[in-house]
Each structure stands twice: as C-alpha cells, then as structure tokens.
Amino acid sequence: GQNIDQPTEMTATEGAIVQINCTYQTSGFNGLFWYQQHAGEAPTFLSYNVLDGLEEKGRFSSFLSRSKGYSYLLLKELQMKDSASYLCAVRAGGGYQKVTFGTGTKLQVIP
Amino acid sequence: NAGVMQNPRHLVRRRGQEARLRCSPMKGHSHVYWYRQLPEEGLKFMVYLQKENIIDESGMPKERFSAEFPKEGPSILRIQQVVRGDSAAYFCASSPRTSGRTGELFFGEGSRLTVL
C-alpha cells in the first residue's frame, strides 16, 4: 500500500511565501504530482517530479527527495486566488502504476 | 480540443435507485481513472480502465459498483441500489499513457451525486 501525508490546513498572508510538505511511503515509486483544486472544481495539474531536485515554474516550485520520501510545493508572492486545496499524488506500483492522492492541504490566503 | 467530459454534472437519486455516470476522455487518451471525493476530503482511487479492459478495480466496492470502458463510447461508472453514503463527487481522469511527465492525469469537472 501507499501512505501519503500532508498537513490538513495552512494559512498564509497575501504576498508571502508558503511551503506545503508531502511525505510518502511506497514501493516502485515513479513520480510525484502536485494538483490544485478550488472548491467545487476539478483538480488542475501544477507540477511533476521524478528526479531529485527543484522544478520551478513561475510562482510555483516543487521539490523532491526520493531517498527521504519527501516533496514540497513552494508558492511565492501569494495571491488571494491561490486559496485552494493542494493535492500531492504519487505514481507507484509494479506492472502498471496507479496514481494515489493524499488528502490534500487546504490553503487559505488572507489579506 | 475538448477536455475530459463528464455528465451529468449533478445527479439526484433516491435510495435504491441506480446512478450512471459517464466520462468521455480527452481525444487520444486510452487510460481512464475514476476517483471519489467526499466533502473536505481527498480523492480516493476507485478503478482504472483501458479500452474494453478493467486494469485495477481495487478501490471500488465489490457490491453495487461497476465500471466499463467500451470500444466505442464513454466510460461508465454504475452504482446500483444507491445509499446515502454514496453521495459524493465522482471525478474521471484520463491520460495518454501511464508513465513520465506526459502521464499526468487530466480531470473532468466531476459528477456530484446526491442520494436522498
């Protein structure tokens, strides 16, 4: 089985930086995704990491350490519209690789 | 270039009725996943299908739930004899493959089932 852990809720101030952590335990790891989901909407893709290191894409960056089973999503220059749930998802397995989601971190950006 | 299409967006059923949720993947995608999401919770994997094949249904309850992805037409998630606990948002996702960066999942807008 797979265990994926992330904080349930976080609050941050507009214009600030926030880091959302995700830890996982799995076998046959083959990639980690971050998705954003606004209330009542579909999840949308943010990032994909399969090798160790930092991937930067505009205001969002994602980091992966395979040896530690750890990832984080970094959001810079927070905007009110960034208030959403952020879902960490791991692809892993044997013959075919299922994508399993964590419970998500609900981020509230305050003025 | 339509995305993943799900219908109906909202469905109300009484206990004991059947619910059918449809999903048309993005053009060129042959992999379909169904997830269930309860309010304030994460996405729970239910089933993974390729055309005419169920690859993994480990997340789907053994009774009352079934899924198919026929050669022609959309994927269908069927819930028989619905109970109140089936009330949730059901998301379909598709991908062109299951590996690498291009194996990302593209989600539909979801079907919200309410059981009275």
Short mmCIF file of N, CA and C in Angstrom, two decimals, chain A:
data_model
loop_
_atom_site.label_atom_id
_atom_site.label_comp_id
_atom_site.label_asym_id
_atom_site.label_seq_id
_atom_site.Cartn_x
_atom_site.Cartn_y
_atom_site.Cartn_z
N GLY A 1 0.82 -1.20 0.00
CA GLY A 1 0.00 0.00 0.00
C GLY A 1 0.85 1.24 0.00
N GLN A 2 0.21 2.37 -0.04
CA GLN A 2 0.92 3.64 -0.06
C GLN A 2 0.39 4.54 1.04
N ASN A 3 1.28 5.26 1.69
CA ASN A 3 0.91 6.28 2.66
C ASN A 3 1.40 7.62 2.16
N ILE A 4 0.50 8.56 2.09
CA ILE A 4 0.85 9.91 1.67
C ILE A 4 0.32 10.87 2.73
N ASP A 5 1.20 11.68 3.30
CA ASP A 5 0.81 12.58 4.37
C ASP A 5 1.10 14.03 3.99
N GLN A 6 0.13 14.88 4.25
CA GLN A 6 0.30 16.32 4.08
C GLN A 6 -0.56 17.01 5.13
N PRO A 7 -0.18 18.25 5.50
CA PRO A 7 -0.97 18.94 6.51
C PRO A 7 -2.39 19.19 6.00
N THR A 8 -3.32 19.21 6.93
CA THR A 8 -4.72 19.37 6.55
C THR A 8 -5.03 20.80 6.11
N GLU A 9 -4.53 21.75 6.87
CA GLU A 9 -4.82 23.15 6.57
C GLU A 9 -3.60 24.02 6.80
N MET A 10 -3.53 25.12 6.06
CA MET A 10 -2.50 26.13 6.27
C MET A 10 -3.09 27.50 5.97
N THR A 11 -2.55 28.49 6.64
CA THR A 11 -2.96 29.87 6.38
C THR A 11 -1.72 30.70 6.12
N ALA A 12 -1.78 31.57 5.13
CA ALA A 12 -0.64 32.42 4.80
C ALA A 12 -1.16 33.78 4.34
N THR A 13 -0.26 34.76 4.35
CA THR A 13 -0.63 36.13 4.04
C THR A 13 -0.36 36.46 2.59
N GLU A 14 -1.22 37.23 2.01
CA GLU A 14 -1.06 37.69 0.63
C GLU A 14 0.33 38.32 0.45
N GLY A 15 1.02 37.92 -0.62
CA GLY A 15 2.35 38.43 -0.90
C GLY A 15 3.47 37.62 -0.29
N ALA A 16 3.15 36.75 0.64
CA ALA A 16 4.17 35.95 1.34
C ALA A 16 4.52 34.69 0.54
N ILE A 17 5.36 33.86 1.15
CA ILE A 17 5.75 32.57 0.59
C ILE A 17 5.22 31.47 1.51
N VAL A 18 4.74 30.39 0.93
CA VAL A 18 4.28 29.27 1.75
C VAL A 18 4.83 27.97 1.18
N GLN A 19 5.17 27.05 2.06
CA GLN A 19 5.70 25.74 1.65
C GLN A 19 4.76 24.66 2.16
N ILE A 20 4.27 23.84 1.27
CA ILE A 20 3.36 22.74 1.62
C ILE A 20 4.14 21.44 1.47
N ASN A 21 4.26 20.70 2.57
CA ASN A 21 5.05 19.48 2.57
C ASN A 21 4.21 18.24 2.30
N CYS A 22 4.87 17.24 1.75
CA CYS A 22 4.22 15.96 1.48
C CYS A 22 5.24 14.86 1.72
N THR A 23 4.91 13.90 2.54
CA THR A 23 5.78 12.74 2.73
C THR A 23 5.03 11.50 2.27
N TYR A 24 5.79 10.53 1.76
CA TYR A 24 5.14 9.34 1.23
C TYR A 24 5.97 8.11 1.53
N GLN A 25 5.29 7.00 1.60
CA GLN A 25 5.95 5.69 1.73
C GLN A 25 5.33 4.79 0.69
N THR A 26 6.16 4.29 -0.22
CA THR A 26 5.63 3.46 -1.28
C THR A 26 6.74 2.61 -1.88
N SER A 27 6.35 1.62 -2.65
CA SER A 27 7.33 0.83 -3.40
C SER A 27 7.08 1.04 -4.88
N GLY A 28 8.14 0.97 -5.65
CA GLY A 28 8.01 1.16 -7.08
C GLY A 28 7.69 2.60 -7.45
N PHE A 29 8.25 3.54 -6.71
CA PHE A 29 7.98 4.96 -6.96
C PHE A 29 8.37 5.35 -8.38
N ASN A 30 7.48 6.12 -9.03
CA ASN A 30 7.81 6.59 -10.37
C ASN A 30 7.20 7.95 -10.64
N GLY A 31 7.29 8.84 -9.68
CA GLY A 31 6.87 10.21 -9.96
C GLY A 31 5.89 10.75 -8.94
N LEU A 32 5.97 12.06 -8.75
CA LEU A 32 5.07 12.73 -7.80
C LEU A 32 4.46 13.94 -8.46
N PHE A 33 3.17 14.10 -8.30
CA PHE A 33 2.42 15.21 -8.88
C PHE A 33 1.92 16.14 -7.78
N TRP A 34 1.78 17.39 -8.14
CA TRP A 34 1.02 18.34 -7.33
C TRP A 34 -0.13 18.87 -8.19
N TYR A 35 -1.33 18.87 -7.59
CA TYR A 35 -2.51 19.41 -8.26
C TYR A 35 -3.12 20.49 -7.36
N GLN A 36 -3.77 21.44 -8.00
CA GLN A 36 -4.52 22.47 -7.29
C GLN A 36 -6.01 22.22 -7.51
N GLN A 37 -6.79 22.36 -6.46
CA GLN A 37 -8.23 22.18 -6.60
C GLN A 37 -8.97 23.28 -5.85
N HIS A 38 -9.66 24.13 -6.59
CA HIS A 38 -10.54 25.10 -5.96
C HIS A 38 -11.85 24.42 -5.60
N ALA A 39 -12.49 24.95 -4.57
CA ALA A 39 -13.71 24.34 -4.05
C ALA A 39 -14.74 24.15 -5.17
N GLY A 40 -15.25 22.95 -5.28
CA GLY A 40 -16.29 22.66 -6.25
C GLY A 40 -15.80 22.51 -7.68
N GLU A 41 -14.48 22.50 -7.86
CA GLU A 41 -13.94 22.40 -9.21
C GLU A 41 -13.07 21.17 -9.38
N ALA A 42 -12.64 20.95 -10.61
CA ALA A 42 -11.76 19.81 -10.91
C ALA A 42 -10.32 20.12 -10.51
N PRO A 43 -9.55 19.12 -10.11
CA PRO A 43 -8.12 19.33 -9.87
C PRO A 43 -7.42 19.71 -11.17
N THR A 44 -6.46 20.63 -11.07
CA THR A 44 -5.67 21.00 -12.23
C THR A 44 -4.19 20.77 -11.93
N PHE A 45 -3.47 20.32 -12.93
CA PHE A 45 -2.06 19.95 -12.80
C PHE A 45 -1.19 21.16 -12.51
N LEU A 46 -0.27 20.99 -11.55
CA LEU A 46 0.71 22.04 -11.26
C LEU A 46 2.12 21.61 -11.63
N SER A 47 2.52 20.41 -11.17
CA SER A 47 3.92 20.03 -11.36
C SER A 47 4.08 18.52 -11.31
N TYR A 48 5.21 18.07 -11.84
CA TYR A 48 5.57 16.66 -11.83
C TYR A 48 7.06 16.55 -11.54
N ASN A 49 7.44 15.72 -10.57
CA ASN A 49 8.84 15.46 -10.25
C ASN A 49 9.07 13.95 -10.26
N VAL A 50 10.15 13.54 -10.89
CA VAL A 50 10.53 12.13 -10.80
C VAL A 50 11.99 12.00 -10.36
N LEU A 51 12.80 13.03 -10.62
CA LEU A 51 14.19 13.05 -10.18
C LEU A 51 14.34 14.00 -8.99
N ASP A 52 15.35 13.78 -8.18
CA ASP A 52 15.60 14.66 -7.04
C ASP A 52 15.89 16.07 -7.53
N GLY A 53 15.40 17.03 -6.75
CA GLY A 53 15.73 18.41 -7.07
C GLY A 53 14.50 19.28 -7.16
N LEU A 54 14.75 20.49 -7.58
CA LEU A 54 13.73 21.53 -7.62
C LEU A 54 13.31 21.82 -9.05
N GLU A 55 12.00 21.86 -9.27
CA GLU A 55 11.43 22.24 -10.55
C GLU A 55 10.70 23.56 -10.35
N GLU A 56 11.09 24.58 -11.12
CA GLU A 56 10.48 25.88 -10.95
C GLU A 56 9.61 26.22 -12.14
N LYS A 57 8.43 26.77 -11.83
CA LYS A 57 7.51 27.16 -12.89
C LYS A 57 6.78 28.40 -12.42
N GLY A 58 7.31 29.55 -12.76
CA GLY A 58 6.68 30.80 -12.36
C GLY A 58 6.70 30.97 -10.85
N ARG A 59 5.54 31.25 -10.28
CA ARG A 59 5.47 31.46 -8.83
C ARG A 59 5.50 30.16 -8.05
N PHE A 60 5.33 29.04 -8.77
CA PHE A 60 5.27 27.74 -8.10
C PHE A 60 6.54 26.95 -8.36
N SER A 61 7.04 26.28 -7.30
CA SER A 61 8.18 25.38 -7.42
C SER A 61 7.85 24.10 -6.68
N SER A 62 8.41 23.00 -7.16
CA SER A 62 8.21 21.74 -6.46
C SER A 62 9.54 21.04 -6.31
N PHE A 63 9.73 20.44 -5.12
CA PHE A 63 10.99 19.79 -4.78
C PHE A 63 10.73 18.34 -4.45
N LEU A 64 11.69 17.49 -4.79
CA LEU A 64 11.57 16.06 -4.48
C LEU A 64 12.87 15.51 -3.94
N SER A 65 12.77 14.71 -2.88
CA SER A 65 13.88 13.89 -2.40
C SER A 65 13.38 12.46 -2.34
N ARG A 66 13.82 11.65 -3.26
CA ARG A 66 13.35 10.26 -3.33
C ARG A 66 13.85 9.46 -2.13
N SER A 67 15.09 9.71 -1.70
CA SER A 67 15.65 8.94 -0.60
C SER A 67 14.91 9.21 0.70
N LYS A 68 14.35 10.40 0.84
CA LYS A 68 13.63 10.76 2.07
C LYS A 68 12.13 10.60 1.92
N GLY A 69 11.66 10.27 0.73
CA GLY A 69 10.21 10.16 0.53
C GLY A 69 9.52 11.46 0.85
N TYR A 70 10.04 12.54 0.29
CA TYR A 70 9.61 13.88 0.71
C TYR A 70 9.53 14.81 -0.50
N SER A 71 8.49 15.61 -0.49
CA SER A 71 8.33 16.64 -1.51
C SER A 71 7.74 17.88 -0.87
N TYR A 72 7.97 19.00 -1.48
CA TYR A 72 7.23 20.20 -1.08
C TYR A 72 6.86 21.02 -2.30
N LEU A 73 5.79 21.76 -2.12
CA LEU A 73 5.33 22.73 -3.11
C LEU A 73 5.53 24.11 -2.51
N LEU A 74 6.22 24.96 -3.23
CA LEU A 74 6.52 26.31 -2.76
C LEU A 74 5.75 27.31 -3.59
N LEU A 75 4.97 28.14 -2.92
CA LEU A 75 4.20 29.16 -3.62
C LEU A 75 4.74 30.53 -3.18
N LYS A 76 5.16 31.33 -4.16
CA LYS A 76 5.71 32.64 -3.86
C LYS A 76 4.70 33.73 -4.23
N GLU A 77 4.92 34.90 -3.64
CA GLU A 77 4.08 36.06 -3.96
C GLU A 77 2.60 35.68 -3.96
N LEU A 78 2.17 35.15 -2.84
CA LEU A 78 0.83 34.61 -2.75
C LEU A 78 -0.23 35.63 -3.14
N GLN A 79 -1.24 35.12 -3.84
CA GLN A 79 -2.38 35.92 -4.23
C GLN A 79 -3.63 35.31 -3.63
N MET A 80 -4.66 36.12 -3.52
CA MET A 80 -5.90 35.62 -2.90
C MET A 80 -6.44 34.42 -3.68
N LYS A 81 -6.25 34.43 -5.00
CA LYS A 81 -6.78 33.34 -5.82
C LYS A 81 -6.05 32.02 -5.60
N ASP A 82 -4.94 32.07 -4.85
CA ASP A 82 -4.22 30.83 -4.54
C ASP A 82 -4.91 30.04 -3.42
N SER A 83 -5.91 30.63 -2.81
CA SER A 83 -6.69 29.89 -1.79
C SER A 83 -7.36 28.71 -2.47
N ALA A 84 -6.95 27.51 -2.07
CA ALA A 84 -7.42 26.29 -2.71
C ALA A 84 -6.86 25.11 -1.93
N SER A 85 -7.23 23.92 -2.35
CA SER A 85 -6.60 22.71 -1.81
C SER A 85 -5.48 22.29 -2.74
N TYR A 86 -4.39 21.82 -2.14
CA TYR A 86 -3.24 21.38 -2.92
C TYR A 86 -3.03 19.89 -2.64
N LEU A 87 -3.11 19.13 -3.71
CA LEU A 87 -3.10 17.67 -3.59
C LEU A 87 -1.76 17.11 -4.05
N CYS A 88 -1.15 16.34 -3.19
CA CYS A 88 0.06 15.61 -3.52
C CYS A 88 -0.36 14.23 -4.00
N ALA A 89 0.22 13.75 -5.09
CA ALA A 89 -0.16 12.44 -5.64
C ALA A 89 1.10 11.69 -6.07
N VAL A 90 1.13 10.41 -5.78
CA VAL A 90 2.30 9.59 -6.09
C VAL A 90 1.92 8.51 -7.10
N ARG A 91 2.77 8.36 -8.10
CA ARG A 91 2.63 7.25 -9.04
C ARG A 91 3.59 6.16 -8.62
N ALA A 92 3.08 4.97 -8.44
CA ALA A 92 3.94 3.87 -7.98
C ALA A 92 3.26 2.55 -8.28
N GLY A 93 4.04 1.49 -8.22
CA GLY A 93 3.45 0.17 -8.39
C GLY A 93 4.34 -0.72 -9.21
N GLY A 94 3.80 -1.86 -9.56
CA GLY A 94 4.55 -2.85 -10.31
C GLY A 94 4.26 -2.79 -11.78
N GLY A 95 3.37 -3.66 -12.24
CA GLY A 95 3.10 -3.75 -13.66
C GLY A 95 2.53 -2.48 -14.25
N TYR A 96 1.54 -1.93 -13.56
CA TYR A 96 1.04 -0.64 -14.01
C TYR A 96 1.10 0.27 -12.80
N GLN A 97 1.15 1.53 -13.02
CA GLN A 97 1.45 2.43 -11.91
C GLN A 97 0.28 3.33 -11.60
N LYS A 98 -0.34 3.03 -10.49
CA LYS A 98 -1.51 3.77 -10.04
C LYS A 98 -1.11 5.12 -9.48
N VAL A 99 -1.94 6.11 -9.67
CA VAL A 99 -1.71 7.43 -9.08
C VAL A 99 -2.61 7.55 -7.86
N THR A 100 -1.99 7.69 -6.69
CA THR A 100 -2.70 7.77 -5.43
C THR A 100 -2.54 9.16 -4.85
N PHE A 101 -3.65 9.71 -4.40
CA PHE A 101 -3.65 11.07 -3.88
C PHE A 101 -3.62 11.10 -2.36
N GLY A 102 -2.95 12.12 -1.82
CA GLY A 102 -3.06 12.42 -0.41
C GLY A 102 -4.39 13.11 -0.15
N THR A 103 -4.64 13.43 1.11
CA THR A 103 -5.92 14.03 1.47
C THR A 103 -6.00 15.50 1.13
N GLY A 104 -4.87 16.09 0.75
CA GLY A 104 -4.89 17.49 0.34
C GLY A 104 -4.64 18.45 1.49
N THR A 105 -4.07 19.59 1.15
CA THR A 105 -3.84 20.67 2.11
C THR A 105 -4.67 21.87 1.68
N LYS A 106 -5.55 22.29 2.56
CA LYS A 106 -6.40 23.44 2.26
C LYS A 106 -5.67 24.71 2.66
N LEU A 107 -5.32 25.52 1.68
CA LEU A 107 -4.58 26.76 1.93
C LEU A 107 -5.53 27.95 1.89
N GLN A 108 -5.47 28.74 2.94
CA GLN A 108 -6.24 29.98 2.96
C GLN A 108 -5.27 31.15 2.93
N VAL A 109 -5.43 32.01 1.93
CA VAL A 109 -4.61 33.22 1.83
C VAL A 109 -5.42 34.38 2.38
N ILE A 110 -4.83 35.09 3.35
CA ILE A 110 -5.53 36.19 3.98
C ILE A 110 -4.85 37.52 3.64
N PRO A 111 -5.63 38.60 3.62
CA PRO A 111 -5.05 39.90 3.24
C PRO A 111 -3.98 40.36 4.23
#
